[in-house]
Amino acid sequence: MSYISVGTEIPALELPPITRTTLALYAGASGDHNPVHIDSDVARQAGMPDVFAQGMLSMAYLGRVLTNWQPQAKLRKFSSRFAALTQLQDVITCSGTVVELVGKSDELLARCEVRAVKANGELTLIGEALVAI
Amino acid sequence: MLDKAKIGHEFPSFVVDIEKGRLRFFAKSIGETNPIYTDESAAQAAGYRTIPAPPTFMFSVDLEGPELLPILKLFDLDMGRILHGSQEFEYLGQIYAGDRITQQSRIVDIFDKKGGALEFIVQESRYTNQNNELVGTAQQTLVYRN
């Protein structure tokens, strides 16, 4: 395993474009049946141009970035703030950076900033993870 | 304005069976290809008891409760005006396929911004397995657009 220090980049993940199928499958699998993500009629009634992605879908993608990097058993904390909506056909890239090493209850933790960004550079999720190293 | 007297309100707890097929479907829906999330022997070879629930699956446990979003009824809210502001998970153990998870949730804060145009509800959840081990906690902030 390579040496982890402040500034270490977590390998990024570029996702395929978001489609209605992506949203429908995630709605079913996650249990988030909020129709605003899967039914265009409901989305328009709510004043949106069309269905848009579940925030937790992007957080799940960010989770994949973390567990691709380090085993899930080492994950201690994971948080996200939802900064902007993800629309149909958006291409999201998830990535992270180690920003601090902290000692806590007998283990060394990497504090990581994690983010999801659209192809146009717009940040959709920004968060933090604590990973034991 | 949301009734701040509801800070501390506890929702009825409920039990969720963590089904293996559901975890596989969840992994597929997020494009997860690591076999530990779909194959028991791969999970065991990696040191897990069996297939683990991915890191954000605790949120899906919440959604298996008697109501999709129990705050809707508590505050009489319109679902179309709710946004997910932020989400936080703390991992004290691991949720596995086959577990029976008890979810307990309560409101820990209510506040507003922009002169009441935006109101925030902070809800904290705890997840305990069949062996009475607290395996995780979560905190979510929901934003209500008035």
PDB file of C-alpha atoms in Angstrom:
ATOM      1  CA  MET A   1       0.000   0.000   0.000  1.00  0.00           C
ATOM      2  CA  SER A   2       1.298   3.419  -0.893  1.00  0.00           C
ATOM      3  CA  TYR A   3       2.173   5.929   1.796  1.00  0.00           C
ATOM      4  CA  ILE A   4      -0.743   8.181   2.840  1.00  0.00           C
ATOM      5  CA  SER A   5      -0.017  11.771   3.824  1.00  0.00           C
ATOM      6  CA  VAL A   6      -1.574  15.216   3.678  1.00  0.00           C
ATOM      7  CA  GLY A   7      -2.166  15.976   0.006  1.00  0.00           C
ATOM      8  CA  THR A   8      -2.630  12.344  -1.055  1.00  0.00           C
ATOM      9  CA  GLU A   9      -5.251  12.215  -3.805  1.00  0.00           C
ATOM     10  CA  ILE A  10      -7.917   9.518  -3.595  1.00  0.00           C
ATOM     11  CA  PRO A  11      -8.328   8.013  -7.092  1.00  0.00           C
ATOM     12  CA  ALA A  12     -11.236   9.747  -8.832  1.00  0.00           C
ATOM     13  CA  LEU A  13     -14.245   8.010 -10.354  1.00  0.00           C
ATOM     14  CA  GLU A  14     -16.064   9.363 -13.422  1.00  0.00           C
ATOM     15  CA  LEU A  15     -19.624   8.099 -13.611  1.00  0.00           C
ATOM     16  CA  PRO A  16     -21.644   7.464 -16.764  1.00  0.00           C
ATOM     17  CA  PRO A  17     -24.184  10.193 -17.654  1.00  0.00           C
ATOM     18  CA  ILE A  18     -27.210  10.189 -15.317  1.00  0.00           C
ATOM     19  CA  THR A  19     -30.253   8.711 -17.061  1.00  0.00           C
ATOM     20  CA  ARG A  20     -33.874   8.110 -16.085  1.00  0.00           C
ATOM     21  CA  THR A  21     -32.941   4.435 -15.761  1.00  0.00           C
ATOM     22  CA  THR A  22     -30.180   5.295 -13.265  1.00  0.00           C
ATOM     23  CA  LEU A  23     -32.701   7.217 -11.159  1.00  0.00           C
ATOM     24  CA  ALA A  24     -35.428   4.553 -11.390  1.00  0.00           C
ATOM     25  CA  LEU A  25     -33.086   1.726 -10.373  1.00  0.00           C
ATOM     26  CA  TYR A  26     -31.637   3.745  -7.488  1.00  0.00           C
ATOM     27  CA  ALA A  27     -35.161   4.698  -6.318  1.00  0.00           C
ATOM     28  CA  GLY A  28     -36.136   1.031  -6.158  1.00  0.00           C
ATOM     29  CA  ALA A  29     -32.906  -0.232  -4.628  1.00  0.00           C
ATOM     30  CA  SER A  30     -32.522   2.561  -2.067  1.00  0.00           C
ATOM     31  CA  GLY A  31     -36.168   2.730  -1.040  1.00  0.00           C
ATOM     32  CA  ASP A  32     -36.302   6.450  -1.861  1.00  0.00           C
ATOM     33  CA  HIS A  33     -39.616   6.426  -3.698  1.00  0.00           C
ATOM     34  CA  ASN A  34     -39.976  10.209  -3.747  1.00  0.00           C
ATOM     35  CA  PRO A  35     -41.673  10.629  -7.167  1.00  0.00           C
ATOM     36  CA  VAL A  36     -39.863  13.901  -7.917  1.00  0.00           C
ATOM     37  CA  HIS A  37     -36.856  11.751  -8.960  1.00  0.00           C
ATOM     38  CA  ILE A  38     -38.723   9.284 -11.182  1.00  0.00           C
ATOM     39  CA  ASP A  39     -41.934  10.877 -12.436  1.00  0.00           C
ATOM     40  CA  SER A  40     -41.575  13.889 -14.767  1.00  0.00           C
ATOM     41  CA  ASP A  41     -45.180  14.971 -14.165  1.00  0.00           C
ATOM     42  CA  VAL A  42     -44.592  15.253 -10.419  1.00  0.00           C
ATOM     43  CA  ALA A  43     -41.240  17.001 -10.952  1.00  0.00           C
ATOM     44  CA  ARG A  44     -42.901  19.642 -13.177  1.00  0.00           C
ATOM     45  CA  GLN A  45     -45.721  20.143 -10.681  1.00  0.00           C
ATOM     46  CA  ALA A  46     -43.004  20.850  -8.091  1.00  0.00           C
ATOM     47  CA  GLY A  47     -41.632  23.579 -10.379  1.00  0.00           C
ATOM     48  CA  MET A  48     -38.617  21.626 -11.664  1.00  0.00           C
ATOM     49  CA  PRO A  49     -37.832  21.301 -15.391  1.00  0.00           C
ATOM     50  CA  ASP A  50     -37.703  17.491 -15.122  1.00  0.00           C
ATOM     51  CA  VAL A  51     -36.753  14.681 -12.754  1.00  0.00           C
ATOM     52  CA  PHE A  52     -33.384  15.159 -11.050  1.00  0.00           C
ATOM     53  CA  ALA A  53     -31.000  12.859  -9.217  1.00  0.00           C
ATOM     54  CA  GLN A  54     -31.375  11.774  -5.606  1.00  0.00           C
ATOM     55  CA  GLY A  55     -28.685  13.502  -3.529  1.00  0.00           C
ATOM     56  CA  MET A  56     -27.961  10.190  -1.836  1.00  0.00           C
ATOM     57  CA  LEU A  57     -27.109   8.609  -5.207  1.00  0.00           C
ATOM     58  CA  SER A  58     -24.133  10.948  -5.534  1.00  0.00           C
ATOM     59  CA  MET A  59     -23.202  10.296  -1.896  1.00  0.00           C
ATOM     60  CA  ALA A  60     -23.265   6.559  -2.687  1.00  0.00           C
ATOM     61  CA  TYR A  61     -20.915   7.218  -5.626  1.00  0.00           C
ATOM     62  CA  LEU A  62     -18.609   9.098  -3.233  1.00  0.00           C
ATOM     63  CA  GLY A  63     -18.796   6.096  -0.915  1.00  0.00           C
ATOM     64  CA  ARG A  64     -17.567   3.912  -3.798  1.00  0.00           C
ATOM     65  CA  VAL A  65     -14.561   6.220  -4.198  1.00  0.00           C
ATOM     66  CA  LEU A  66     -13.739   5.778  -0.499  1.00  0.00           C
ATOM     67  CA  THR A  67     -14.167   1.985  -0.406  1.00  0.00           C
ATOM     68  CA  ASN A  68     -12.215   1.582  -3.686  1.00  0.00           C
ATOM     69  CA  TRP A  69      -9.385   3.382  -1.926  1.00  0.00           C
ATOM     70  CA  GLN A  70      -9.514   1.784   1.542  1.00  0.00           C
ATOM     71  CA  PRO A  71     -11.566  -1.149   2.876  1.00  0.00           C
ATOM     72  CA  GLN A  72     -14.971  -0.139   4.212  1.00  0.00           C
ATOM     73  CA  ALA A  73     -14.041  -1.581   7.642  1.00  0.00           C
ATOM     74  CA  LYS A  74     -11.639   1.375   8.003  1.00  0.00           C
ATOM     75  CA  LEU A  75     -14.281   4.032   7.391  1.00  0.00           C
ATOM     76  CA  ARG A  76     -15.169   5.839  10.637  1.00  0.00           C
ATOM     77  CA  LYS A  77     -17.204   8.853   9.514  1.00  0.00           C
ATOM     78  CA  PHE A  78     -18.616  10.114   6.228  1.00  0.00           C
ATOM     79  CA  SER A  79     -20.592  13.319   5.679  1.00  0.00           C
ATOM     80  CA  SER A  80     -21.863  15.349   2.735  1.00  0.00           C
ATOM     81  CA  ARG A  81     -23.537  18.632   2.103  1.00  0.00           C
ATOM     82  CA  PHE A  82     -25.738  18.786  -0.972  1.00  0.00           C
ATOM     83  CA  ALA A  83     -24.669  21.956  -2.789  1.00  0.00           C
ATOM     84  CA  ALA A  84     -26.439  21.743  -6.167  1.00  0.00           C
ATOM     85  CA  LEU A  85     -28.890  19.474  -7.968  1.00  0.00           C
ATOM     86  CA  THR A  86     -27.689  16.840 -10.435  1.00  0.00           C
ATOM     87  CA  GLN A  87     -29.767  16.807 -13.623  1.00  0.00           C
ATOM     88  CA  LEU A  88     -30.346  14.205 -16.326  1.00  0.00           C
ATOM     89  CA  GLN A  89     -27.294  13.634 -18.565  1.00  0.00           C
ATOM     90  CA  ASP A  90     -24.916  15.239 -16.076  1.00  0.00           C
ATOM     91  CA  VAL A  91     -21.543  13.504 -15.883  1.00  0.00           C
ATOM     92  CA  ILE A  92     -20.353  13.436 -12.284  1.00  0.00           C
ATOM     93  CA  THR A  93     -16.775  12.914 -11.162  1.00  0.00           C
ATOM     94  CA  CYS A  94     -16.156  11.953  -7.544  1.00  0.00           C
ATOM     95  CA  SER A  95     -12.796  12.494  -5.898  1.00  0.00           C
ATOM     96  CA  GLY A  96     -11.105  13.244  -2.606  1.00  0.00           C
ATOM     97  CA  THR A  97      -7.951  14.541  -0.965  1.00  0.00           C
ATOM     98  CA  VAL A  98      -6.343  13.796   2.386  1.00  0.00           C
ATOM     99  CA  VAL A  99      -6.307  17.132   4.224  1.00  0.00           C
ATOM    100  CA  GLU A 100      -5.121  16.162   7.715  1.00  0.00           C
ATOM    101  CA  LEU A 101      -3.848  13.214   9.737  1.00  0.00           C
ATOM    102  CA  VAL A 102      -5.390  13.021  13.202  1.00  0.00           C
ATOM    103  CA  GLY A 103      -4.794  10.661  16.103  1.00  0.00           C
ATOM    104  CA  LYS A 104      -7.991   9.515  17.782  1.00  0.00           C
ATOM    105  CA  SER A 105      -8.645   6.690  20.296  1.00  0.00           C
ATOM    106  CA  ASP A 106      -5.493   4.720  19.512  1.00  0.00           C
ATOM    107  CA  GLU A 107      -5.714   4.991  15.747  1.00  0.00           C
ATOM    108  CA  LEU A 108      -4.426   7.278  13.057  1.00  0.00           C
ATOM    109  CA  LEU A 109      -7.142   8.753  10.871  1.00  0.00           C
ATOM    110  CA  ALA A 110      -6.902  10.448   7.510  1.00  0.00           C
ATOM    111  CA  ARG A 111      -9.356  13.338   7.329  1.00  0.00           C
ATOM    112  CA  CYS A 112     -10.358  13.528   3.677  1.00  0.00           C
ATOM    113  CA  GLU A 113     -12.253  16.170   1.767  1.00  0.00           C
ATOM    114  CA  VAL A 114     -14.507  14.476  -0.772  1.00  0.00           C
ATOM    115  CA  ARG A 115     -16.447  16.055  -3.597  1.00  0.00           C
ATOM    116  CA  ALA A 116     -18.713  15.395  -6.557  1.00  0.00           C
ATOM    117  CA  VAL A 117     -18.333  17.771  -9.501  1.00  0.00           C
ATOM    118  CA  LYS A 118     -20.220  18.138 -12.800  1.00  0.00           C
ATOM    119  CA  ALA A 119     -18.356  18.273 -16.129  1.00  0.00           C
ATOM    120  CA  ASN A 120     -18.866  22.079 -16.164  1.00  0.00           C
ATOM    121  CA  GLY A 121     -17.019  22.330 -12.841  1.00  0.00           C
ATOM    122  CA  GLU A 122     -20.088  22.901 -10.669  1.00  0.00           C
ATOM    123  CA  LEU A 123     -19.776  21.296  -7.233  1.00  0.00           C
ATOM    124  CA  THR A 124     -22.811  19.174  -6.325  1.00  0.00           C
ATOM    125  CA  LEU A 125     -21.623  17.515  -3.108  1.00  0.00           C
ATOM    126  CA  ILE A 126     -18.893  18.450  -0.709  1.00  0.00           C
ATOM    127  CA  GLY A 127     -18.098  16.325   2.277  1.00  0.00           C
ATOM    128  CA  GLU A 128     -15.635  14.802   4.614  1.00  0.00           C
ATOM    129  CA  ALA A 129     -14.546  11.300   5.555  1.00  0.00           C
ATOM    130  CA  LEU A 130     -12.468   9.935   8.403  1.00  0.00           C
ATOM    131  CA  VAL A 131     -10.587   6.795   7.399  1.00  0.00           C
ATOM    132  CA  ALA A 132      -8.291   4.741   9.648  1.00  0.00           C
ATOM    133  CA  ILE A 133      -4.862   4.245   8.103  1.00  0.00           C
TER     134      ILE A 133
ATOM    135  CA  MET B   1     -42.702  28.464  11.346  1.00  0.00           C
ATOM    136  CA  LEU B   2     -41.919  24.959  12.530  1.00  0.00           C
ATOM    137  CA  ASP B   3     -42.767  24.236  16.146  1.00  0.00           C
ATOM    138  CA  LYS B   4     -39.463  24.233  18.035  1.00  0.00           C
ATOM    139  CA  ALA B   5     -41.190  22.414  20.905  1.00  0.00           C
ATOM    140  CA  LYS B   6     -40.793  19.321  18.720  1.00  0.00           C
ATOM    141  CA  ILE B   7     -37.024  19.332  19.337  1.00  0.00           C
ATOM    142  CA  GLY B   8     -36.434  16.066  21.193  1.00  0.00           C
ATOM    143  CA  HIS B   9     -39.418  14.340  19.570  1.00  0.00           C
ATOM    144  CA  GLU B  10     -38.758  10.607  19.196  1.00  0.00           C
ATOM    145  CA  PHE B  11     -40.259   8.695  16.301  1.00  0.00           C
ATOM    146  CA  PRO B  12     -41.475   5.131  16.911  1.00  0.00           C
ATOM    147  CA  SER B  13     -38.558   2.744  16.431  1.00  0.00           C
ATOM    148  CA  PHE B  14     -38.805  -0.069  13.879  1.00  0.00           C
ATOM    149  CA  VAL B  15     -36.922  -3.189  12.815  1.00  0.00           C
ATOM    150  CA  VAL B  16     -35.570  -3.800   9.307  1.00  0.00           C
ATOM    151  CA  ASP B  17     -34.357  -7.135   7.923  1.00  0.00           C
ATOM    152  CA  ILE B  18     -31.248  -6.529   5.828  1.00  0.00           C
ATOM    153  CA  GLU B  19     -31.826  -8.795   2.854  1.00  0.00           C
ATOM    154  CA  LYS B  20     -28.962 -10.106   0.745  1.00  0.00           C
ATOM    155  CA  GLY B  21     -30.828  -9.593  -2.535  1.00  0.00           C
ATOM    156  CA  ARG B  22     -31.631  -6.014  -1.572  1.00  0.00           C
ATOM    157  CA  LEU B  23     -27.950  -5.280  -0.873  1.00  0.00           C
ATOM    158  CA  ARG B  24     -27.008  -6.755  -4.267  1.00  0.00           C
ATOM    159  CA  PHE B  25     -29.652  -4.621  -5.990  1.00  0.00           C
ATOM    160  CA  PHE B  26     -28.406  -1.540  -4.141  1.00  0.00           C
ATOM    161  CA  ALA B  27     -24.790  -2.287  -5.174  1.00  0.00           C
ATOM    162  CA  LYS B  28     -25.879  -2.739  -8.791  1.00  0.00           C
ATOM    163  CA  SER B  29     -27.891   0.499  -8.776  1.00  0.00           C
ATOM    164  CA  ILE B  30     -24.842   2.543  -7.727  1.00  0.00           C
ATOM    165  CA  GLY B  31     -22.547   0.771 -10.229  1.00  0.00           C
ATOM    166  CA  GLU B  32     -20.556  -0.946  -7.482  1.00  0.00           C
ATOM    167  CA  THR B  33     -18.391  -3.722  -8.969  1.00  0.00           C
ATOM    168  CA  ASN B  34     -16.295  -4.785  -5.961  1.00  0.00           C
ATOM    169  CA  PRO B  35     -17.427  -8.423  -5.438  1.00  0.00           C
ATOM    170  CA  ILE B  36     -17.505  -8.099  -1.626  1.00  0.00           C
ATOM    171  CA  TYR B  37     -20.821  -6.228  -2.079  1.00  0.00           C
ATOM    172  CA  THR B  38     -22.459  -9.078  -4.032  1.00  0.00           C
ATOM    173  CA  ASP B  39     -20.586 -12.324  -3.315  1.00  0.00           C
ATOM    174  CA  GLU B  40     -20.447 -13.885   0.165  1.00  0.00           C
ATOM    175  CA  SER B  41     -17.199 -15.764  -0.405  1.00  0.00           C
ATOM    176  CA  ALA B  42     -15.469 -12.612  -1.703  1.00  0.00           C
ATOM    177  CA  ALA B  43     -16.729 -10.714   1.365  1.00  0.00           C
ATOM    178  CA  GLN B  44     -15.448 -13.421   3.717  1.00  0.00           C
ATOM    179  CA  ALA B  45     -12.089 -13.590   1.938  1.00  0.00           C
ATOM    180  CA  ALA B  46     -11.792  -9.831   2.575  1.00  0.00           C
ATOM    181  CA  GLY B  47     -12.418 -10.339   6.298  1.00  0.00           C
ATOM    182  CA  TYR B  48     -16.152  -9.525   6.493  1.00  0.00           C
ATOM    183  CA  ARG B  49     -18.679 -11.831   8.177  1.00  0.00           C
ATOM    184  CA  THR B  50     -20.735 -11.805   4.979  1.00  0.00           C
ATOM    185  CA  ILE B  51     -21.857  -9.181   2.411  1.00  0.00           C
ATOM    186  CA  PRO B  52     -21.624  -5.742   4.087  1.00  0.00           C
ATOM    187  CA  ALA B  53     -24.105  -2.931   3.449  1.00  0.00           C
ATOM    188  CA  PRO B  54     -22.332  -0.108   1.540  1.00  0.00           C
ATOM    189  CA  PRO B  55     -21.539   3.065   3.559  1.00  0.00           C
ATOM    190  CA  THR B  56     -24.675   5.032   2.670  1.00  0.00           C
ATOM    191  CA  PHE B  57     -27.138   2.152   3.095  1.00  0.00           C
ATOM    192  CA  MET B  58     -28.076   3.304   6.622  1.00  0.00           C
ATOM    193  CA  PHE B  59     -30.166   5.989   4.919  1.00  0.00           C
ATOM    194  CA  SER B  60     -32.118   3.230   3.157  1.00  0.00           C
ATOM    195  CA  VAL B  61     -32.816   1.630   6.546  1.00  0.00           C
ATOM    196  CA  ASP B  62     -34.560   4.900   7.492  1.00  0.00           C
ATOM    197  CA  LEU B  63     -36.765   4.607   4.410  1.00  0.00           C
ATOM    198  CA  GLU B  64     -38.053   1.159   5.458  1.00  0.00           C
ATOM    199  CA  GLY B  65     -39.973   2.707   8.343  1.00  0.00           C
ATOM    200  CA  PRO B  66     -43.756   2.903   8.495  1.00  0.00           C
ATOM    201  CA  GLU B  67     -43.649   6.263   6.667  1.00  0.00           C
ATOM    202  CA  LEU B  68     -41.252   7.431   3.932  1.00  0.00           C
ATOM    203  CA  LEU B  69     -40.550  10.713   5.723  1.00  0.00           C
ATOM    204  CA  PRO B  70     -42.141  10.782   9.198  1.00  0.00           C
ATOM    205  CA  ILE B  71     -41.497  14.531   9.562  1.00  0.00           C
ATOM    206  CA  LEU B  72     -44.110  15.198   6.851  1.00  0.00           C
ATOM    207  CA  LYS B  73     -46.969  14.248   9.155  1.00  0.00           C
ATOM    208  CA  LEU B  74     -45.342  15.576  12.335  1.00  0.00           C
ATOM    209  CA  PHE B  75     -45.059  19.097  10.898  1.00  0.00           C
ATOM    210  CA  ASP B  76     -47.736  18.833   8.173  1.00  0.00           C
ATOM    211  CA  LEU B  77     -45.207  19.557   5.395  1.00  0.00           C
ATOM    212  CA  ASP B  78     -45.472  19.503   1.616  1.00  0.00           C
ATOM    213  CA  MET B  79     -43.000  16.903   0.291  1.00  0.00           C
ATOM    214  CA  GLY B  80     -42.293  18.958  -2.849  1.00  0.00           C
ATOM    215  CA  ARG B  81     -40.716  21.743  -0.762  1.00  0.00           C
ATOM    216  CA  ILE B  82     -38.276  19.536   1.172  1.00  0.00           C
ATOM    217  CA  LEU B  83     -34.609  19.355   0.218  1.00  0.00           C
ATOM    218  CA  HIS B  84     -31.913  17.155   1.667  1.00  0.00           C
ATOM    219  CA  GLY B  85     -29.386  19.626   3.060  1.00  0.00           C
ATOM    220  CA  SER B  86     -26.728  17.363   4.482  1.00  0.00           C
ATOM    221  CA  GLN B  87     -26.111  13.830   5.691  1.00  0.00           C
ATOM    222  CA  GLU B  88     -23.597  12.408   8.116  1.00  0.00           C
ATOM    223  CA  PHE B  89     -22.802   8.803   9.068  1.00  0.00           C
ATOM    224  CA  GLU B  90     -20.684   7.471  11.880  1.00  0.00           C
ATOM    225  CA  TYR B  91     -19.563   3.834  11.687  1.00  0.00           C
ATOM    226  CA  LEU B  92     -19.205   2.003  14.992  1.00  0.00           C
ATOM    227  CA  GLY B  93     -19.565  -1.455  13.450  1.00  0.00           C
ATOM    228  CA  GLN B  94     -20.840  -2.967  10.251  1.00  0.00           C
ATOM    229  CA  ILE B  95     -24.307  -3.771   8.912  1.00  0.00           C
ATOM    230  CA  TYR B  96     -24.381  -7.174   7.167  1.00  0.00           C
ATOM    231  CA  ALA B  97     -26.784  -9.161   5.008  1.00  0.00           C
ATOM    232  CA  GLY B  98     -29.022 -11.150   7.340  1.00  0.00           C
ATOM    233  CA  ASP B  99     -28.916  -8.590  10.165  1.00  0.00           C
ATOM    234  CA  ARG B 100     -32.032  -7.317  11.909  1.00  0.00           C
ATOM    235  CA  ILE B 101     -31.473  -3.614  12.495  1.00  0.00           C
ATOM    236  CA  THR B 102     -33.488  -1.556  14.958  1.00  0.00           C
ATOM    237  CA  GLN B 103     -33.725   2.072  13.870  1.00  0.00           C
ATOM    238  CA  GLN B 104     -34.436   4.799  16.436  1.00  0.00           C
ATOM    239  CA  SER B 105     -34.679   8.386  15.391  1.00  0.00           C
ATOM    240  CA  ARG B 106     -35.366  11.746  17.001  1.00  0.00           C
ATOM    241  CA  ILE B 107     -35.355  15.441  16.187  1.00  0.00           C
ATOM    242  CA  VAL B 108     -32.304  17.139  17.658  1.00  0.00           C
ATOM    243  CA  ASP B 109     -32.615  20.671  16.259  1.00  0.00           C
ATOM    244  CA  ILE B 110     -34.886  23.050  14.358  1.00  0.00           C
ATOM    245  CA  PHE B 111     -33.649  26.423  13.133  1.00  0.00           C
ATOM    246  CA  ASP B 112     -34.253  28.898  10.320  1.00  0.00           C
ATOM    247  CA  LYS B 113     -32.282  31.165   7.994  1.00  0.00           C
ATOM    248  CA  LYS B 114     -33.085  34.080   5.697  1.00  0.00           C
ATOM    249  CA  GLY B 115     -35.773  35.429   8.028  1.00  0.00           C
ATOM    250  CA  GLY B 116     -37.642  32.138   8.084  1.00  0.00           C
ATOM    251  CA  ALA B 117     -37.637  31.577   4.302  1.00  0.00           C
ATOM    252  CA  LEU B 118     -35.636  28.421   4.902  1.00  0.00           C
ATOM    253  CA  GLU B 119     -36.217  26.168   7.897  1.00  0.00           C
ATOM    254  CA  PHE B 120     -33.957  23.311   8.919  1.00  0.00           C
ATOM    255  CA  ILE B 121     -34.824  20.091  10.715  1.00  0.00           C
ATOM    256  CA  VAL B 122     -31.955  18.017  12.113  1.00  0.00           C
ATOM    257  CA  GLN B 123     -32.773  14.369  12.733  1.00  0.00           C
ATOM    258  CA  GLU B 124     -30.481  11.848  14.409  1.00  0.00           C
ATOM    259  CA  SER B 125     -30.797   8.087  13.913  1.00  0.00           C
ATOM    260  CA  ARG B 126     -29.245   5.118  15.675  1.00  0.00           C
ATOM    261  CA  TYR B 127     -28.857   1.622  14.233  1.00  0.00           C
ATOM    262  CA  THR B 128     -28.591  -1.379  16.555  1.00  0.00           C
ATOM    263  CA  ASN B 129     -28.198  -4.975  15.377  1.00  0.00           C
ATOM    264  CA  GLN B 130     -29.740  -8.241  16.644  1.00  0.00           C
ATOM    265  CA  ASN B 131     -26.851  -8.638  19.131  1.00  0.00           C
ATOM    266  CA  ASN B 132     -27.686  -5.267  20.673  1.00  0.00           C
ATOM    267  CA  GLU B 133     -24.550  -3.680  19.175  1.00  0.00           C
ATOM    268  CA  LEU B 134     -24.835  -0.054  18.110  1.00  0.00           C
ATOM    269  CA  VAL B 135     -23.365  -0.351  14.583  1.00  0.00           C
ATOM    270  CA  GLY B 136     -23.842   3.219  13.418  1.00  0.00           C
ATOM    271  CA  THR B 137     -25.439   6.600  13.826  1.00  0.00           C
ATOM    272  CA  ALA B 138     -26.583   9.167  11.285  1.00  0.00           C
ATOM    273  CA  GLN B 139     -27.546  12.804  11.260  1.00  0.00           C
ATOM    274  CA  GLN B 140     -29.535  14.364   8.461  1.00  0.00           C
ATOM    275  CA  THR B 141     -30.531  17.961   7.880  1.00  0.00           C
ATOM    276  CA  LEU B 142     -33.658  18.584   5.858  1.00  0.00           C
ATOM    277  CA  VAL B 143     -34.387  22.009   4.435  1.00  0.00           C
ATOM    278  CA  TYR B 144     -37.950  23.289   4.083  1.00  0.00           C
ATOM    279  CA  ARG B 145     -38.579  26.097   1.580  1.00  0.00           C
ATOM    280  CA  ASN B 146     -41.407  28.275   2.848  1.00  0.00           C
TER     281      ASN B 146
END
